[in-house]
């Protein structure tokens, strides 16, 4: 037990929330060099991985289950910090960036939308200051969920049950996307659900990604071939490493 506690404490220490004070307002390039991460010491989920993201690119991450895709996107979004290697944002180590600036610039849409028991608008605003009603509407439109919300009994003020009860799975996914977009992020990280979404939602999410291209950098863990159609680049991760990184010239 003591060994486990010591390992857990060391891990916690290595993964403290960063407390930098550097500003961030968009970026040109994010460069991950030689990054590695272990959940248990000596067992590398991601190892010696290099990846560069240019502003406005849509990058699809593919690869076998257990290959390290989720770990990689959690590292890129600073939800976990690498045990090895560096991630630089225009030359600045990302741990040096003010956490408030970082969270306002980087949005994550998880596989399972984590909606709360609250109104739709509260779910989109999510306690952030300065998100106006206009911004909420624009985000809901961008996430292709505005009309669905408008048709609810009380529109944006409709109360949802625990976990977003009252919406379909696809609507929850799009509300989670609206929450992410309401903050005007410069990096959007999307872990595509493995569970089937309705065909309409799949197409709508693709539309959203397509419309962000060139303005927002999107990293999407893609479980569907159709998602790859909208990617500028497709990166394959296997055994914690990049094994292929190709341009998707057919992307549109
Ligand atoms: P993918 O997203 O490609 O399926 P993951 O990043 O989830 O891959 O997993 C990479 C490796 O890390 C796998 O060996 C997996 O078992 C391990 N792993 C993932 N999450 C955890 C965790 N929370 N605790 C321990 N090991 C984990």
Tab-separated table of C-alpha atoms and ligand atoms in Angstrom:
chain	number	residue	atom	x	y	z
A	1	UNK	CA	0.000	0.000	0.000
A	2	UNK	CA	2.801	2.403	0.881
A	3	UNK	CA	4.453	1.819	-2.506
A	4	UNK	CA	1.178	2.552	-4.277
A	5	UNK	CA	0.647	5.710	-2.232
A	6	UNK	CA	4.210	6.894	-2.970
A	7	UNK	CA	3.742	6.241	-6.689
A	8	UNK	CA	0.412	8.066	-6.672
A	9	UNK	CA	1.892	11.038	-4.817
A	10	UNK	CA	4.829	11.244	-7.235
A	11	UNK	CA	2.391	11.102	-10.133
A	12	UNK	CA	0.183	13.787	-8.610
A	13	UNK	CA	3.209	16.006	-8.081
A	14	UNK	CA	4.365	15.525	-11.672
A	15	UNK	CA	0.877	16.397	-12.914
A	16	UNK	CA	0.123	19.475	-10.834
A	17	UNK	CA	-2.033	22.031	-12.569
A	18	UNK	CA	0.446	24.409	-14.231
A	19	UNK	CA	0.567	27.920	-12.825
A	20	UNK	CA	2.325	29.922	-15.535
A	21	UNK	CA	1.656	33.594	-16.229
A	22	UNK	CA	2.446	33.910	-19.941
A	23	UNK	CA	-0.420	35.251	-22.064
A	24	UNK	CA	-1.869	33.408	-25.031
A	25	UNK	CA	-3.966	34.872	-27.785
A	26	UNK	CA	-4.153	32.394	-30.621
A	27	UNK	CA	-1.017	30.678	-31.919
A	28	UNK	CA	0.813	29.903	-35.132
A	29	UNK	CA	2.295	26.540	-34.229
A	30	UNK	CA	2.122	23.972	-31.454
A	31	UNK	CA	5.107	21.627	-31.454
A	32	UNK	CA	5.227	18.465	-29.361
A	33	UNK	CA	8.736	16.960	-29.263
A	34	UNK	CA	9.642	13.592	-27.831
A	35	UNK	CA	6.654	13.499	-25.529
A	36	UNK	CA	5.993	10.467	-23.351
A	37	UNK	CA	3.416	9.583	-20.739
A	38	UNK	CA	3.001	6.648	-18.318
A	39	UNK	CA	-0.114	5.837	-16.324
A	40	UNK	CA	1.946	3.314	-14.374
A	41	UNK	CA	5.697	3.805	-14.068
A	42	UNK	CA	7.637	2.191	-16.906
A	43	UNK	CA	4.522	1.454	-18.949
A	44	UNK	CA	4.478	4.079	-21.721
A	45	UNK	CA	1.049	4.906	-23.166
A	46	UNK	CA	2.720	7.535	-25.410
A	47	UNK	CA	6.452	7.385	-26.111
A	48	UNK	CA	8.896	9.630	-27.916
A	49	UNK	CA	6.144	11.211	-29.964
A	50	UNK	CA	6.642	14.238	-32.242
A	51	UNK	CA	3.734	16.195	-33.667
A	52	UNK	CA	3.314	19.673	-35.088
A	53	UNK	CA	0.002	21.512	-35.399
A	54	UNK	CA	-0.338	24.597	-37.580
A	55	UNK	CA	-2.983	27.199	-36.951
A	56	UNK	CA	-6.272	26.502	-38.738
A	57	UNK	CA	-5.500	22.880	-39.629
A	58	UNK	CA	-7.974	20.061	-39.135
A	59	UNK	CA	-5.997	17.026	-37.980
A	60	UNK	CA	-7.597	13.597	-37.682
A	61	UNK	CA	-6.026	11.125	-35.255
A	62	UNK	CA	-6.590	7.458	-36.076
A	63	UNK	CA	-5.157	4.139	-34.940
A	64	UNK	CA	-5.963	0.922	-33.118
A	65	UNK	CA	-7.718	0.909	-29.763
A	66	UNK	CA	-5.198	1.302	-26.940
A	67	UNK	CA	-2.690	2.927	-29.323
A	68	UNK	CA	-2.559	6.181	-27.344
A	69	UNK	CA	-4.971	8.523	-29.189
A	70	UNK	CA	-6.915	9.659	-26.109
A	71	UNK	CA	-3.739	10.036	-24.087
A	72	UNK	CA	-2.214	12.150	-26.849
A	73	UNK	CA	-5.171	14.525	-27.081
A	74	UNK	CA	-5.275	14.837	-23.299
A	75	UNK	CA	-1.585	15.775	-23.378
A	76	UNK	CA	-2.145	18.296	-26.183
A	77	UNK	CA	-5.035	19.886	-24.306
A	78	UNK	CA	-2.981	19.978	-21.060
A	79	UNK	CA	-5.435	17.767	-19.176
A	80	UNK	CA	-2.343	15.618	-18.559
A	81	UNK	CA	1.276	16.758	-18.728
A	82	UNK	CA	3.979	14.741	-20.430
A	83	UNK	CA	6.441	12.803	-18.248
A	84	UNK	CA	9.011	13.339	-21.016
A	85	UNK	CA	9.505	15.852	-23.813
A	86	UNK	CA	8.102	19.322	-24.411
A	87	UNK	CA	5.066	20.974	-25.936
A	88	UNK	CA	5.779	24.491	-27.193
A	89	UNK	CA	3.218	27.065	-28.281
A	90	UNK	CA	5.044	29.489	-30.587
A	91	UNK	CA	8.203	28.621	-28.681
A	92	UNK	CA	6.705	28.949	-25.179
A	93	UNK	CA	6.476	25.787	-23.030
A	94	UNK	CA	2.740	25.303	-22.639
A	95	UNK	CA	3.058	24.835	-18.876
A	96	UNK	CA	4.215	28.490	-18.684
A	97	UNK	CA	0.951	29.799	-20.121
A	98	UNK	CA	-1.542	31.273	-17.656
A	99	UNK	CA	-4.112	28.513	-16.986
A	100	UNK	CA	-6.987	30.983	-17.491
A	101	UNK	CA	-5.612	32.044	-20.879
A	102	UNK	CA	-5.079	28.397	-21.807
A	103	UNK	CA	-8.591	27.263	-20.862
A	104	UNK	CA	-10.121	30.197	-22.717
A	105	UNK	CA	-8.186	29.248	-25.871
A	106	UNK	CA	-8.380	25.470	-25.771
A	107	UNK	CA	-11.701	23.640	-25.736
A	108	UNK	CA	-12.240	19.919	-25.395
A	109	UNK	CA	-15.337	18.000	-26.474
A	110	UNK	CA	-15.148	14.575	-24.795
A	111	UNK	CA	-16.613	11.345	-26.174
A	112	UNK	CA	-19.402	11.415	-23.626
A	113	UNK	CA	-20.841	14.928	-23.367
A	114	UNK	CA	-20.769	15.896	-19.684
A	115	UNK	CA	-23.956	17.943	-19.521
A	116	UNK	CA	-25.353	18.925	-16.150
A	117	UNK	CA	-28.767	19.247	-14.579
A	118	UNK	CA	-29.407	22.859	-15.542
A	119	UNK	CA	-30.904	24.852	-18.398
A	120	UNK	CA	-29.556	24.547	-21.926
A	121	UNK	CA	-28.110	28.055	-21.793
A	122	UNK	CA	-26.395	27.346	-18.460
A	123	UNK	CA	-24.900	24.246	-20.029
A	124	UNK	CA	-23.502	26.307	-22.891
A	125	UNK	CA	-22.249	29.268	-20.819
A	126	UNK	CA	-20.777	26.914	-18.191
A	127	UNK	CA	-19.958	29.569	-15.543
A	128	UNK	CA	-17.759	31.610	-17.869
A	129	UNK	CA	-17.902	35.368	-17.495
A	130	UNK	CA	-18.521	37.514	-20.515
A	131	UNK	CA	-20.342	35.038	-22.737
A	132	UNK	CA	-23.211	37.107	-24.075
A	133	UNK	CA	-26.525	35.814	-25.340
A	134	UNK	CA	-25.420	36.677	-28.879
A	135	UNK	CA	-22.325	34.545	-28.432
A	136	UNK	CA	-24.468	31.637	-27.152
A	137	UNK	CA	-26.748	31.914	-30.183
A	138	UNK	CA	-23.796	32.075	-32.570
A	139	UNK	CA	-22.170	29.044	-30.906
A	140	UNK	CA	-25.434	27.073	-31.048
A	141	UNK	CA	-25.746	27.960	-34.734
A	142	UNK	CA	-22.124	27.019	-35.420
A	143	UNK	CA	-22.698	23.702	-33.623
A	144	UNK	CA	-25.831	23.124	-35.743
A	145	UNK	CA	-28.043	22.739	-32.667
A	146	UNK	CA	-29.831	26.126	-32.619
A	147	UNK	CA	-33.042	24.923	-34.262
A	148	UNK	CA	-33.248	21.857	-32.012
A	149	UNK	CA	-32.978	24.084	-28.925
A	150	UNK	CA	-35.465	26.631	-30.262
A	151	UNK	CA	-38.020	23.834	-30.575
A	152	UNK	CA	-37.733	22.751	-26.911
A	153	UNK	CA	-40.658	23.792	-24.648
A	154	UNK	CA	-38.744	26.718	-23.135
A	155	UNK	CA	-36.089	27.124	-25.802
A	156	UNK	CA	-32.669	27.917	-24.328
A	157	UNK	CA	-34.202	28.109	-20.821
A	158	UNK	CA	-35.439	24.510	-20.941
A	159	UNK	CA	-34.183	22.623	-17.892
A	160	UNK	CA	-32.334	19.419	-18.599
A	161	UNK	CA	-32.247	16.430	-16.268
A	162	UNK	CA	-29.094	14.819	-14.875
A	163	UNK	CA	-26.548	14.191	-17.632
A	164	UNK	CA	-28.546	16.312	-20.062
A	165	UNK	CA	-31.694	14.157	-19.946
A	166	UNK	CA	-34.342	15.527	-22.286
A	167	UNK	CA	-32.010	15.671	-25.292
A	168	UNK	CA	-31.094	12.887	-27.703
A	169	UNK	CA	-27.516	11.605	-27.774
A	170	UNK	CA	-26.788	13.607	-30.919
A	171	UNK	CA	-28.267	16.797	-29.463
A	172	UNK	CA	-26.164	16.386	-26.307
A	173	UNK	CA	-23.067	16.044	-28.482
A	174	UNK	CA	-23.929	19.240	-30.355
A	175	UNK	CA	-24.713	21.161	-27.138
A	176	UNK	CA	-21.268	20.078	-25.878
A	177	UNK	CA	-19.849	21.433	-29.148
A	178	UNK	CA	-21.758	24.722	-28.651
A	179	UNK	CA	-20.261	24.966	-25.140
A	180	UNK	CA	-16.796	24.530	-26.625
A	181	UNK	CA	-17.361	27.066	-29.418
A	182	UNK	CA	-18.965	29.716	-27.154
A	183	UNK	CA	-15.492	30.489	-25.778
A	184	UNK	CA	-14.093	31.220	-29.289
A	185	UNK	CA	-11.230	28.726	-28.868
A	186	UNK	CA	-8.163	28.729	-31.105
A	187	UNK	CA	-7.677	24.979	-30.502
A	188	UNK	CA	-10.603	22.579	-30.438
A	189	UNK	CA	-9.971	19.005	-29.383
A	190	UNK	CA	-12.688	16.542	-30.189
A	191	UNK	CA	-12.852	12.927	-29.101
A	192	UNK	CA	-15.430	11.537	-31.469
A	193	UNK	CA	-17.937	9.191	-29.811
A	194	UNK	CA	-17.394	5.504	-30.588
A	195	UNK	CA	-21.093	4.857	-30.031
A	196	UNK	CA	-23.273	5.404	-33.080
A	197	UNK	CA	-24.711	8.881	-33.472
A	198	UNK	CA	-27.712	9.468	-35.671
A	199	UNK	CA	-26.768	10.024	-39.302
A	200	UNK	CA	-27.956	13.653	-39.197
A	201	UNK	CA	-25.776	14.503	-36.206
A	202	UNK	CA	-22.766	12.894	-37.847
A	203	UNK	CA	-23.254	15.041	-40.923
A	204	UNK	CA	-23.902	18.171	-38.838
A	205	UNK	CA	-20.724	17.667	-36.792
A	206	UNK	CA	-18.814	17.306	-40.072
A	207	UNK	CA	-20.368	20.554	-41.315
A	208	UNK	CA	-19.285	22.281	-38.112
A	209	UNK	CA	-15.700	21.054	-38.465
A	210	UNK	CA	-15.641	22.086	-42.115
A	211	UNK	CA	-16.812	25.595	-41.254
A	212	UNK	CA	-14.083	25.971	-38.593
A	213	UNK	CA	-11.280	25.023	-40.956
A	214	UNK	CA	-8.772	27.820	-41.470
A	215	UNK	CA	-9.980	29.711	-38.384
A	216	UNK	CA	-9.727	27.183	-35.564
A	217	UNK	CA	-7.196	24.374	-35.230
A	218	UNK	CA	-9.160	21.165	-34.795
A	219	UNK	CA	-7.707	17.890	-33.530
A	220	UNK	CA	-10.244	15.111	-33.838
A	221	UNK	CA	-9.883	11.520	-32.669
A	222	UNK	CA	-11.757	10.030	-35.597
A	223	UNK	CA	-13.616	6.766	-35.285
A	224	UNK	CA	-15.510	7.105	-38.552
A	225	UNK	CA	-14.135	7.137	-42.090
A	226	UNK	CA	-16.582	9.936	-42.957
A	227	UNK	CA	-14.918	12.250	-40.415
A	228	UNK	CA	-11.593	11.824	-42.204
A	229	UNK	CA	-13.104	13.446	-45.297
A	230	UNK	CA	-13.010	16.829	-43.550
A	231	UNK	CA	-9.438	16.482	-42.249
A	232	UNK	CA	-6.468	18.269	-43.854
A	233	UNK	CA	-4.104	15.769	-42.291
A	234	UNK	CA	-4.434	12.267	-40.922
A	235	UNK	CA	-2.044	11.097	-38.212
A	236	UNK	CA	-1.909	7.416	-37.269
A	237	UNK	CA	-0.911	6.543	-33.704
A	238	UNK	CA	0.161	3.016	-32.813
A	239	UNK	CA	1.834	1.802	-29.633
A	240	UNK	CA	2.095	5.407	-28.452
A	241	UNK	CA	3.970	6.673	-31.534
A	242	UNK	CA	3.184	8.411	-34.803
A	243	UNK	CA	3.485	5.744	-37.502
A	244	UNK	CA	2.024	7.793	-40.383
A	245	UNK	CA	1.306	11.470	-40.965
A	246	UNK	CA	-0.180	12.286	-44.332
A	247	UNK	CA	-1.920	15.179	-46.058
A	248	UNK	CA	-5.443	14.483	-47.087
A	249	UNK	CA	-5.560	16.256	-50.431
A	250	UNK	CA	-9.084	15.041	-51.049
A	251	UNK	CA	-10.228	16.773	-47.856
A	252	UNK	CA	-13.077	19.212	-48.334
B	1	LIG	P1	-6.707	4.928	-27.547
B	1	LIG	O1	-7.366	6.235	-27.269
B	1	LIG	O2	-5.927	4.903	-28.816
B	1	LIG	O3	-7.642	3.766	-27.435
B	1	LIG	P2	-5.487	5.292	-24.940
B	1	LIG	O4	-4.736	6.567	-24.969
B	1	LIG	O5	-6.828	5.282	-24.277
B	1	LIG	O6	-5.586	4.702	-26.420
B	1	LIG	O7	-4.591	4.182	-24.220
B	1	LIG	C1	-3.204	4.041	-24.429
B	1	LIG	C2	-2.670	3.060	-23.366
B	1	LIG	O8	-2.812	3.635	-22.080
B	1	LIG	C3	-3.417	1.738	-23.326
B	1	LIG	O9	-2.460	0.720	-23.046
B	1	LIG	C4	-4.366	1.900	-22.168
B	1	LIG	O10	-4.642	0.641	-21.564
B	1	LIG	C5	-3.595	2.818	-21.238
B	1	LIG	N1	-4.493	3.673	-20.454
B	1	LIG	C6	-5.367	4.573	-20.948
B	1	LIG	N2	-6.011	5.225	-19.948
B	1	LIG	C7	-5.536	4.707	-18.799
B	1	LIG	C8	-5.796	4.970	-17.407
B	1	LIG	N3	-6.674	5.901	-17.032
B	1	LIG	N4	-5.105	4.247	-16.494
B	1	LIG	C9	-4.198	3.311	-16.878
B	1	LIG	N5	-3.897	3.028	-18.157
B	1	LIG	C10	-4.553	3.705	-19.108
